[in-house]
Amino acid sequence: MAVAALIACVSALATTAQLTVVDYGPAPTSLALLANRSAAVIHGKVTRVSPPHLQGSLVVRDVVVDIAAHLKDSRSSAGNREIVFSQLGGTVTVDGRERTTAYALDPFSVGDEAVLFLEASPRDGHLEVMYGNAGAFRRAAGTDEISVAASPSAKTDFGGRQRVPLSEFIARTQAAIAAASSAQRREGTQ
Amino acid sequence: MKAVRLAIIVAALAMLSVAAARTVRAASTVRQGPPDCTQCAPDVYNYARYLIGSYTVCFLDTYPGNPEWSFTEGEVFAMAEGINQYWNAQLDAAGAQISFGPFIHEQICPSGSIVIRRESLSSSIEAQTHMTEDGNDAIIDIRSDLQLTGDFWKNLAAHEIGHVLDFKDVYDPQCEGKTIMWHVNSLPWAPARCSDSLAVQANYQPANVDYFTYFTPPNCYDQYLVYYYSCWDGTGWYYCGSSWYYITTWCG
């Protein structure tokens, strides 16, 4: 038997990078349904945004919001003046491996003001904006109006308008939350 | 190293060098077609650039029998049909050297396959796809309590495989119904759409892809000492086995 010795170079391009894309389901068609599904609805202004970091398998930034109004908060920390939610998106390198999560929500910056419909992640309890942009109603820069264009409720609740005055939006959201809450109570007593 | 993807065997005696062909997809934006098709053709991340060959799609039952952590045969059938009808047909029509299948339903998925599994996700999230550069070991997570009817399982699976193919979500309101990459799963099922056919052609048609570029990844190589054994059967030598011994890892 003859033996031939060879040197073999085998590339070990182990999965060195990963990109994650998050897909939301269809957003509710009204503010009432959206409010009903959310753990918290707050109006506030972004005061800090952390660098991206890995949370489970996703890259997120922690966004700190100074709360102007609690419109709904069923969590134990209700009443705090600040709220922190995880915003998906960004790139980090962990152990030499690049991990990226695509932005599923337009990134928030310090100073942004919005009404946010939030839910708790079942994995770790972190708050996240529901349905991406359809759960984040931002105040249009330099105006006293809220942009509702990204939400299906623009049609049902606002007659197809793209922007509505902040005061009107908050009043309608409060009414929607009250209606959802009384519907829940009725269901509970039946 | 977990995934050995490309072998370059340097034969010291025979001076033979073989590089495996990989797909190096050009960042092509060549698109021609009716305006709707062109406007709504999904863009690419330019991330999954090395797709080639057949990809086994494995539907994983993490906890068989538990409906939140497994798939019914009906769900698997619908998703497999969605992927096959939508992408395999269009990839084949474009002459692309990529296909999805076989489709298997397992409790443990083979390495390298595209895994579709149920996962604990927030209630507003339907699915998330972890793409890899060459498609191997991509993972598609579907929310554990998600219930859909047949056509929406087809849509969902075809959409997520669209991400594996590097396609981005489409948000342009004028494109609702015109691409499987529309950002929410709200469309009636259609086995093909011109926007996606155009995107497949632009990104995976051989004329637009350097399919046979010899690609040497710039990362690391494991070096092995390999003994090839030749046996004499009385009339001639024939190959009768090999042994591989790890030497070192070289990066450059």
GROMACS .gro file of C-alpha atoms in nm:
model
  442
    1MET     CA    1   0.000   0.000   0.000
    2ALA     CA    2   0.138   0.337  -0.098
    3VAL     CA    3   0.079   0.644   0.111
    4ALA     CA    4   0.080   0.997  -0.026
    5ALA     CA    5   0.097   1.279   0.225
    6LEU     CA    6  -0.076   1.599   0.131
    7ILE     CA    7  -0.133   1.921   0.309
    8ALA     CA    8  -0.492   2.023   0.283
    9CYS     CA    9  -0.616   2.367   0.367
   10VAL     CA   10  -0.977   2.371   0.453
   11SER     CA   11  -1.142   2.701   0.491
   12ALA     CA   12  -1.320   2.730   0.815
   13LEU     CA   13  -1.540   3.025   0.733
   14ALA     CA   14  -1.762   2.942   1.023
   15THR     CA   15  -2.077   3.147   1.020
   16THR     CA   16  -1.901   3.474   1.086
   17ALA     CA   17  -2.193   3.703   1.038
   18GLN     CA   18  -2.566   3.694   1.076
   19LEU     CA   19  -2.840   3.934   0.973
   20THR     CA   20  -3.179   3.916   1.137
   21VAL     CA   21  -3.492   4.059   0.986
   22VAL     CA   22  -3.807   4.096   1.195
   23ASP     CA   23  -4.151   4.083   1.035
   24TYR     CA   24  -4.453   4.222   1.213
   25GLY     CA   25  -4.805   4.093   1.169
   26PRO     CA   26  -5.078   4.317   1.027
   27ALA     CA   27  -5.134   4.606   1.268
   28PRO     CA   28  -5.482   4.654   1.417
   29THR     CA   29  -5.706   4.878   1.215
   30SER     CA   30  -5.806   5.102   1.503
   31LEU     CA   31  -5.649   5.274   1.801
   32ALA     CA   32  -5.889   5.087   2.029
   33LEU     CA   33  -5.762   4.748   1.915
   34LEU     CA   34  -5.402   4.863   1.931
   35ALA     CA   35  -5.451   5.000   2.283
   36ASN     CA   36  -5.626   4.682   2.390
   37ARG     CA   37  -5.328   4.470   2.291
   38SER     CA   38  -5.063   4.696   2.444
   39ALA     CA   39  -4.912   4.672   2.792
   40ALA     CA   40  -4.842   5.044   2.806
   41VAL     CA   41  -4.924   5.355   2.608
   42ILE     CA   42  -4.716   5.659   2.689
   43HIS     CA   43  -4.654   6.004   2.555
   44GLY     CA   44  -4.303   6.132   2.606
   45LYS     CA   45  -3.972   6.255   2.476
   46VAL     CA   46  -3.658   6.051   2.412
   47THR     CA   47  -3.376   6.154   2.646
   48ARG     CA   48  -3.115   5.882   2.587
   49VAL     CA   49  -3.037   5.614   2.333
   50SER     CA   50  -2.781   5.349   2.421
   51PRO     CA   51  -2.526   5.201   2.183
   52PRO     CA   52  -2.644   4.881   2.017
   53HIS     CA   53  -2.605   4.561   2.214
   54LEU     CA   54  -2.713   4.202   2.188
   55GLN     CA   55  -3.034   4.104   2.364
   56GLY     CA   56  -3.105   3.737   2.310
   57SER     CA   57  -3.052   3.684   1.940
   58LEU     CA   58  -3.135   4.042   1.843
   59VAL     CA   59  -2.938   4.365   1.835
   60VAL     CA   60  -3.121   4.643   2.015
   61ARG     CA   61  -3.072   4.992   2.153
   62ASP     CA   62  -3.224   5.093   2.484
   63VAL     CA   63  -3.432   5.405   2.436
   64VAL     CA   64  -3.509   5.608   2.748
   65VAL     CA   65  -3.823   5.818   2.733
   66ASP     CA   66  -3.914   6.095   2.974
   67ILE     CA   67  -4.287   6.047   3.020
   68ALA     CA   68  -4.522   6.340   2.971
   69ALA     CA   69  -4.837   6.129   3.014
   70HIS     CA   70  -4.918   5.770   3.106
   71LEU     CA   71  -5.216   5.690   2.888
   72LYS     CA   72  -5.217   5.325   2.984
   73ASP     CA   73  -4.980   5.122   3.196
   74SER     CA   74  -5.068   4.780   3.328
   75ARG     CA   75  -4.715   4.709   3.446
   76SER     CA   76  -4.592   4.708   3.802
   77SER     CA   77  -4.360   5.000   3.730
   78ALA     CA   78  -4.649   5.222   3.624
   79GLY     CA   79  -4.603   5.574   3.760
   80ASN     CA   80  -4.231   5.599   3.689
   81ARG     CA   81  -4.126   5.920   3.518
   82GLU     CA   82  -3.908   5.730   3.276
   83ILE     CA   83  -3.963   5.429   3.062
   84VAL     CA   84  -3.708   5.224   2.870
   85PHE     CA   85  -3.791   5.029   2.560
   86SER     CA   86  -3.578   4.816   2.330
   87GLN     CA   87  -3.554   4.935   1.975
   88LEU     CA   88  -3.458   4.668   1.726
   89GLY     CA   89  -3.174   4.745   1.489
   90GLY     CA   90  -2.800   4.783   1.472
   91THR     CA   91  -2.477   4.590   1.444
   92VAL     CA   92  -2.246   4.451   1.710
   93THR     CA   93  -1.950   4.217   1.707
   94VAL     CA   94  -1.954   3.944   1.967
   95ASP     CA   95  -1.661   3.703   1.995
   96GLY     CA   96  -1.543   3.807   1.650
   97ARG     CA   97  -1.880   3.741   1.499
   98GLU     CA   98  -2.077   4.024   1.346
   99ARG     CA   99  -2.446   4.030   1.432
  100THR     CA  100  -2.687   4.269   1.266
  101THR     CA  101  -3.055   4.324   1.314
  102ALA     CA  102  -3.227   4.523   1.043
  103TYR     CA  103  -3.425   4.826   1.153
  104ALA     CA  104  -3.790   4.734   1.172
  105LEU     CA  105  -3.874   5.072   1.323
  106ASP     CA  106  -3.733   5.406   1.214
  107PRO     CA  107  -3.462   5.476   1.469
  108PHE     CA  108  -3.535   5.715   1.753
  109SER     CA  109  -3.300   6.001   1.840
  110VAL     CA  110  -3.268   6.214   2.150
  111GLY     CA  111  -3.537   6.481   2.146
  112ASP     CA  112  -3.792   6.281   1.946
  113GLU     CA  113  -4.141   6.304   2.089
  114ALA     CA  114  -4.400   6.034   2.035
  115VAL     CA  115  -4.699   5.843   2.163
  116LEU     CA  116  -4.583   5.482   2.194
  117PHE     CA  117  -4.786   5.163   2.213
  118LEU     CA  118  -4.564   4.912   2.392
  119GLU     CA  119  -4.569   4.542   2.469
  120ALA     CA  120  -4.347   4.325   2.684
  121SER     CA  121  -4.126   4.069   2.516
  122PRO     CA  122  -4.221   3.716   2.626
  123ARG     CA  123  -3.851   3.622   2.637
  124ASP     CA  124  -3.720   3.874   2.886
  125GLY     CA  125  -3.995   4.125   2.965
  126HIS     CA  126  -3.827   4.415   2.785
  127LEU     CA  127  -4.071   4.665   2.641
  128GLU     CA  128  -4.088   4.696   2.262
  129VAL     CA  129  -4.292   4.915   2.030
  130MET     CA  130  -4.579   4.711   1.888
  131TYR     CA  131  -4.594   4.656   1.512
  132GLY     CA  132  -4.288   4.869   1.440
  133ASN     CA  133  -4.375   5.209   1.296
  134ALA     CA  134  -4.746   5.131   1.322
  135GLY     CA  135  -4.717   5.151   1.702
  136ALA     CA  136  -4.503   5.465   1.721
  137PHE     CA  137  -4.685   5.791   1.656
  138ARG     CA  138  -4.424   6.063   1.626
  139ARG     CA  139  -4.464   6.432   1.663
  140ALA     CA  140  -4.377   6.596   1.333
  141ALA     CA  141  -4.074   6.820   1.374
  142GLY     CA  142  -4.154   7.184   1.433
  143THR     CA  143  -4.529   7.126   1.456
  144ASP     CA  144  -4.790   7.044   1.716
  145GLU     CA  145  -4.909   6.748   1.511
  146ILE     CA  146  -4.872   6.372   1.530
  147SER     CA  147  -4.802   6.172   1.218
  148VAL     CA  148  -5.045   5.882   1.181
  149ALA     CA  149  -4.951   5.786   0.826
  150ALA     CA  150  -4.783   5.457   0.918
  151SER     CA  151  -5.084   5.322   1.102
  152PRO     CA  152  -5.394   5.156   0.956
  153SER     CA  153  -5.591   5.357   1.211
  154ALA     CA  154  -5.522   5.667   1.000
  155LYS     CA  155  -5.815   5.553   0.786
  156THR     CA  156  -6.053   5.431   1.052
  157ASP     CA  157  -5.989   5.679   1.331
  158PHE     CA  158  -5.872   5.986   1.145
  159GLY     CA  159  -6.059   5.980   0.816
  160GLY     CA  160  -5.748   5.930   0.608
  161ARG     CA  161  -5.560   6.230   0.746
  162GLN     CA  162  -5.182   6.189   0.761
  163ARG     CA  163  -5.132   6.419   1.060
  164VAL     CA  164  -5.357   6.520   1.346
  165PRO     CA  165  -5.313   6.772   1.627
  166LEU     CA  166  -5.137   6.621   1.931
  167SER     CA  167  -5.424   6.715   2.162
  168GLU     CA  168  -5.677   6.542   1.937
  169PHE     CA  169  -5.460   6.233   1.907
  170ILE     CA  170  -5.420   6.204   2.283
  171ALA     CA  171  -5.791   6.260   2.343
  172ARG     CA  172  -5.879   5.988   2.092
  173THR     CA  173  -5.623   5.750   2.236
  174GLN     CA  174  -5.760   5.805   2.586
  175ALA     CA  175  -6.112   5.745   2.460
  176ALA     CA  176  -5.997   5.428   2.283
  177ILE     CA  177  -5.827   5.301   2.598
  178ALA     CA  178  -6.135   5.377   2.808
  179ALA     CA  179  -6.359   5.199   2.559
  180ALA     CA  180  -6.127   4.896   2.548
  181SER     CA  181  -6.109   4.885   2.926
  182SER     CA  182  -6.488   4.905   2.973
  183ALA     CA  183  -6.535   4.634   2.709
  184GLN     CA  184  -6.294   4.415   2.904
  185ARG     CA  185  -6.481   4.482   3.227
  186ARG     CA  186  -6.810   4.387   3.059
  187GLU     CA  187  -6.653   4.065   2.935
  188GLY     CA  188  -6.525   3.998   3.285
  189THR     CA  189  -6.867   4.034   3.445
  190GLN     CA  190  -7.048   3.818   3.191
  191MET     CA  191  -1.476   2.498   1.339
  192LYS     CA  192  -1.849   2.447   1.302
  193ALA     CA  193  -1.903   2.489   0.936
  194VAL     CA  194  -1.655   2.383   0.680
  195ARG     CA  195  -1.769   2.555   0.369
  196LEU     CA  196  -1.503   2.541   0.106
  197ALA     CA  197  -1.215   2.310   0.057
  198ILE     CA  198  -0.901   2.402  -0.123
  199ILE     CA  199  -0.685   2.099  -0.138
  200VAL     CA  200  -0.325   2.180  -0.204
  201ALA     CA  201  -0.162   1.862  -0.316
  202ALA     CA  202   0.206   1.894  -0.244
  203LEU     CA  203   0.291   1.601  -0.469
  204ALA     CA  204   0.050   1.651  -0.754
  205MET     CA  205   0.057   2.032  -0.735
  206LEU     CA  206  -0.312   2.024  -0.777
  207SER     CA  207  -0.524   2.308  -0.656
  208VAL     CA  208  -0.896   2.297  -0.663
  209ALA     CA  209  -1.117   2.579  -0.559
  210ALA     CA  210  -1.482   2.519  -0.520
  211ALA     CA  211  -1.709   2.739  -0.717
  212ARG     CA  212  -1.918   2.974  -0.519
  213THR     CA  213  -2.175   3.222  -0.618
  214VAL     CA  214  -2.049   3.573  -0.609
  215ARG     CA  215  -2.352   3.775  -0.680
  216ALA     CA  216  -2.291   4.112  -0.831
  217ALA     CA  217  -2.468   4.399  -0.663
  218SER     CA  218  -2.688   4.417  -0.965
  219THR     CA  219  -2.968   4.665  -0.993
  220VAL     CA  220  -3.049   4.581  -1.353
  221ARG     CA  221  -3.422   4.594  -1.376
  222GLN     CA  222  -3.639   4.628  -1.678
  223GLY     CA  223  -4.010   4.568  -1.699
  224PRO     CA  224  -4.350   4.728  -1.663
  225PRO     CA  225  -4.342   5.027  -1.424
  226ASP     CA  226  -4.526   4.849  -1.141
  227CYS     CA  227  -4.289   4.556  -1.162
  228THR     CA  228  -3.983   4.776  -1.160
  229GLN     CA  229  -4.107   5.004  -0.884
  230CYS     CA  230  -4.207   4.720  -0.656
  231ALA     CA  231  -3.916   4.480  -0.712
  232PRO     CA  232  -3.763   4.432  -0.368
  233ASP     CA  233  -3.418   4.571  -0.300
  234VAL     CA  234  -3.144   4.350  -0.162
  235TYR     CA  235  -2.942   4.375   0.157
  236ASN     CA  236  -2.630   4.263  -0.032
  237TYR     CA  237  -2.575   4.036   0.260
  238ALA     CA  238  -2.659   3.684   0.146
  239ARG     CA  239  -2.416   3.695  -0.142
  240TYR     CA  240  -2.299   3.338  -0.167
  241LEU     CA  241  -2.609   3.134  -0.231
  242ILE     CA  242  -2.577   2.836  -0.458
  243GLY     CA  243  -2.716   2.485  -0.487
  244SER     CA  244  -3.008   2.310  -0.323
  245TYR     CA  245  -3.108   2.400   0.029
  246THR     CA  246  -3.283   2.146   0.246
  247VAL     CA  247  -3.569   2.315   0.429
  248CYS     CA  248  -3.627   2.155   0.768
  249PHE     CA  249  -3.947   2.215   0.966
  250LEU     CA  250  -3.835   2.161   1.323
  251ASP     CA  251  -4.060   2.024   1.596
  252THR     CA  252  -3.884   2.148   1.908
  253TYR     CA  253  -4.138   1.972   2.133
  254PRO     CA  254  -4.332   1.727   1.916
  255GLY     CA  255  -4.700   1.712   1.997
  256ASN     CA  256  -4.702   2.053   2.166
  257PRO     CA  257  -4.885   2.276   1.918
  258GLU     CA  258  -4.689   2.584   2.025
  259TRP     CA  259  -4.357   2.417   1.951
  260SER     CA  260  -4.433   2.201   1.651
  261PHE     CA  261  -4.603   2.213   1.314
  262THR     CA  262  -4.897   2.015   1.186
  263GLU     CA  263  -4.859   1.825   0.861
  264GLY     CA  264  -5.104   2.072   0.706
  265GLU     CA  265  -4.890   2.370   0.807
  266VAL     CA  266  -4.574   2.204   0.677
  267PHE     CA  267  -4.743   2.114   0.351
  268ALA     CA  268  -4.870   2.469   0.300
  269MET     CA  269  -4.533   2.629   0.376
  270ALA     CA  270  -4.342   2.384   0.155
  271GLU     CA  271  -4.589   2.443  -0.124
  272GLY     CA  272  -4.556   2.820  -0.083
  273ILE     CA  273  -4.177   2.810  -0.106
  274ASN     CA  274  -4.176   2.562  -0.391
  275GLN     CA  275  -4.443   2.732  -0.598
  276TYR     CA  276  -4.313   3.081  -0.542
  277TRP     CA  277  -3.937   3.071  -0.543
  278ASN     CA  278  -3.837   2.744  -0.704
  279ALA     CA  279  -4.049   2.818  -1.007
  280GLN     CA  280  -3.909   3.170  -1.047
  281LEU     CA  281  -3.550   3.069  -0.977
  282ASP     CA  282  -3.582   2.787  -1.226
  283ALA     CA  283  -3.731   3.018  -1.488
  284ALA     CA  284  -3.438   3.257  -1.441
  285GLY     CA  285  -3.190   2.972  -1.477
  286ALA     CA  286  -3.058   3.040  -1.127
  287GLN     CA  287  -2.852   2.767  -0.968
  288ILE     CA  288  -3.044   2.786  -0.645
  289SER     CA  289  -3.338   2.580  -0.528
  290PHE     CA  290  -3.516   2.499  -0.205
  291GLY     CA  291  -3.585   2.142  -0.113
  292PRO     CA  292  -3.618   1.870  -0.013
  293PHE     CA  293  -3.862   1.972   0.257
  294ILE     CA  294  -3.836   1.764   0.571
  295HIS     CA  295  -4.026   1.763   0.901
  296GLU     CA  296  -3.795   1.659   1.184
  297GLN     CA  297  -3.712   1.678   1.552
  298ILE     CA  298  -3.344   1.739   1.473
  299CYS     CA  299  -3.244   1.926   1.157
  300PRO     CA  300  -2.933   1.841   0.959
  301SER     CA  301  -2.648   2.089   0.966
  302GLY     CA  302  -2.655   2.334   0.678
  303SER     CA  303  -3.030   2.321   0.630
  304ILE     CA  304  -3.266   2.616   0.651
  305VAL     CA  305  -3.455   2.561   0.973
  306ILE     CA  306  -3.815   2.676   1.019
  307ARG     CA  307  -3.925   2.650   1.380
  308ARG     CA  308  -4.165   2.800   1.630
  309GLU     CA  309  -4.021   3.047   1.878
  310SER     CA  310  -4.137   3.268   2.160
  311LEU     CA  311  -4.180   3.611   1.999
  312SER     CA  312  -4.364   3.929   2.093
  313SER     CA  313  -4.731   3.925   2.003
  314SER     CA  314  -4.702   4.181   1.725
  315ILE     CA  315  -4.417   3.993   1.557
  316GLU     CA  316  -4.512   3.716   1.318
  317ALA     CA  317  -4.169   3.587   1.226
  318GLN     CA  318  -3.801   3.667   1.222
  319THR     CA  319  -3.537   3.536   0.987
  320HIS     CA  320  -3.173   3.494   1.075
  321MET     CA  321  -2.994   3.505   0.740
  322THR     CA  322  -2.646   3.381   0.672
  323GLU     CA  323  -2.416   3.486   0.391
  324ASP     CA  324  -2.441   3.156   0.205
  325GLY     CA  325  -2.787   3.044   0.312
  326ASN     CA  326  -2.657   2.754   0.516
  327ASP     CA  327  -2.798   2.730   0.867
  328ALA     CA  328  -3.041   3.017   0.817
  329ILE     CA  329  -3.317   3.008   1.077
  330ILE     CA  330  -3.675   3.123   1.040
  331ASP     CA  331  -3.854   3.174   1.370
  332ILE     CA  332  -4.232   3.175   1.362
  333ARG     CA  333  -4.426   3.301   1.664
  334SER     CA  334  -4.519   3.001   1.874
  335ASP     CA  335  -4.891   3.079   1.900
  336LEU     CA  336  -4.937   3.199   1.543
  337GLN     CA  337  -5.243   3.051   1.378
  338LEU     CA  338  -5.299   3.108   1.008
  339THR     CA  339  -5.506   2.962   0.729
  340GLY     CA  340  -5.342   2.773   0.443
  341ASP     CA  341  -5.273   3.058   0.205
  342PHE     CA  342  -5.126   3.275   0.476
  343TRP     CA  343  -4.884   2.997   0.573
  344LYS     CA  344  -4.781   2.991   0.208
  345ASN     CA  345  -4.734   3.369   0.206
  346LEU     CA  346  -4.539   3.366   0.530
  347ALA     CA  347  -4.297   3.092   0.427
  348ALA     CA  348  -4.242   3.241   0.082
  349HIS     CA  349  -4.185   3.587   0.234
  350GLU     CA  350  -3.930   3.462   0.486
  351ILE     CA  351  -3.744   3.261   0.223
  352GLY     CA  352  -3.740   3.586   0.026
  353HIS     CA  353  -3.526   3.726   0.310
  354VAL     CA  354  -3.295   3.423   0.287
  355LEU     CA  355  -3.262   3.522  -0.080
  356ASP     CA  356  -3.148   3.863   0.045
  357PHE     CA  357  -3.463   4.056  -0.041
  358LYS     CA  358  -3.576   4.343   0.179
  359ASP     CA  359  -3.928   4.420   0.294
  360VAL     CA  360  -4.121   4.657   0.069
  361TYR     CA  361  -4.310   4.943   0.237
  362ASP     CA  362  -4.417   5.156  -0.060
  363PRO     CA  363  -4.800   5.176  -0.025
  364GLN     CA  364  -4.834   5.150  -0.403
  365CYS     CA  365  -4.673   4.805  -0.389
  366GLU     CA  366  -4.928   4.633  -0.166
  367GLY     CA  367  -5.018   4.312  -0.345
  368LYS     CA  368  -4.742   4.347  -0.600
  369THR     CA  369  -4.458   4.164  -0.425
  370ILE     CA  370  -4.435   3.878  -0.176
  371MET     CA  371  -4.193   4.106   0.014
  372TRP     CA  372  -4.479   4.344   0.106
  373HIS     CA  373  -4.407   4.407   0.471
  374VAL     CA  374  -4.714   4.242   0.622
  375ASN     CA  375  -4.877   3.908   0.558
  376SER     CA  376  -5.209   4.037   0.428
  377LEU     CA  377  -5.208   3.936   0.064
  378PRO     CA  378  -5.414   3.678  -0.120
  379TRP     CA  379  -5.191   3.396  -0.240
  380ALA     CA  380  -5.042   3.425  -0.588
  381PRO     CA  381  -4.778   3.183  -0.712
  382ALA     CA  382  -4.573   3.456  -0.879
  383ARG     CA  383  -4.556   3.832  -0.912
  384CYS     CA  384  -4.370   4.023  -1.179
  385SER     CA  385  -4.182   4.239  -0.926
  386ASP     CA  386  -4.028   3.934  -0.766
  387SER     CA  387  -3.955   3.767  -1.098
  388LEU     CA  388  -3.768   4.080  -1.195
  389ALA     CA  389  -3.575   4.082  -0.869
  390VAL     CA  390  -3.482   3.716  -0.914
  391GLN     CA  391  -3.364   3.784  -1.268
  392ALA     CA  392  -3.164   4.088  -1.162
  393ASN     CA  393  -2.991   3.911  -0.878
  394TYR     CA  394  -2.976   3.544  -0.967
  395GLN     CA  395  -2.997   3.505  -1.344
  396PRO     CA  396  -2.662   3.362  -1.458
  397ALA     CA  397  -2.605   3.655  -1.694
  398ASN     CA  398  -2.608   3.884  -1.390
  399VAL     CA  399  -2.409   3.661  -1.159
  400ASP     CA  400  -2.050   3.549  -1.162
  401TYR     CA  401  -2.154   3.194  -1.087
  402PHE     CA  402  -1.823   3.041  -1.172
  403THR     CA  403  -1.595   3.290  -1.013
  404TYR     CA  404  -1.352   3.099  -0.803
  405PHE     CA  405  -1.395   3.238  -0.463
  406THR     CA  406  -1.143   3.217  -0.185
  407PRO     CA  407  -1.279   3.353   0.136
  408PRO     CA  408  -1.037   3.594   0.299
  409ASN     CA  409  -1.076   3.450   0.644
  410CYS     CA  410  -0.919   3.148   0.801
  411TYR     CA  411  -0.806   2.807   0.691
  412ASP     CA  412  -0.753   2.494   0.890
  413GLN     CA  413  -0.447   2.305   0.774
  414TYR     CA  414  -0.448   1.928   0.780
  415LEU     CA  415  -0.195   1.662   0.702
  416VAL     CA  416  -0.375   1.421   0.477
  417TYR     CA  417  -0.260   1.069   0.399
  418TYR     CA  418  -0.409   0.921   0.084
  419TYR     CA  419  -0.378   0.544   0.069
  420SER     CA  420  -0.340   0.362  -0.260
  421CYS     CA  421  -0.382  -0.012  -0.278
  422TRP     CA  422  -0.245  -0.259  -0.535
  423ASP     CA  423  -0.493  -0.513  -0.662
  424GLY     CA  424  -0.247  -0.707  -0.870
  425THR     CA  425  -0.313  -0.511  -1.185
  426GLY     CA  426  -0.299  -0.147  -1.075
  427TRP     CA  427  -0.323   0.108  -0.793
  428TYR     CA  428  -0.655   0.234  -0.670
  429TYR     CA  429  -0.762   0.481  -0.403
  430CYS     CA  430  -0.851   0.300  -0.082
  431GLY     CA  431  -0.889   0.562   0.187
  432SER     CA  432  -0.749   0.869   0.362
  433SER     CA  433  -0.670   1.001   0.709
  434TRP     CA  434  -0.682   1.367   0.805
  435TYR     CA  435  -0.478   1.516   1.093
  436TYR     CA  436  -0.533   1.873   1.205
  437ILE     CA  437  -0.213   2.082   1.209
  438THR     CA  438  -0.304   2.444   1.265
  439THR     CA  439  -0.533   2.729   1.169
  440TRP     CA  440  -0.397   2.999   0.943
  441CYS     CA  441  -0.564   3.333   0.891
  442GLY     CA  442  -0.478   3.586   0.629
   0.00000   0.00000   0.00000
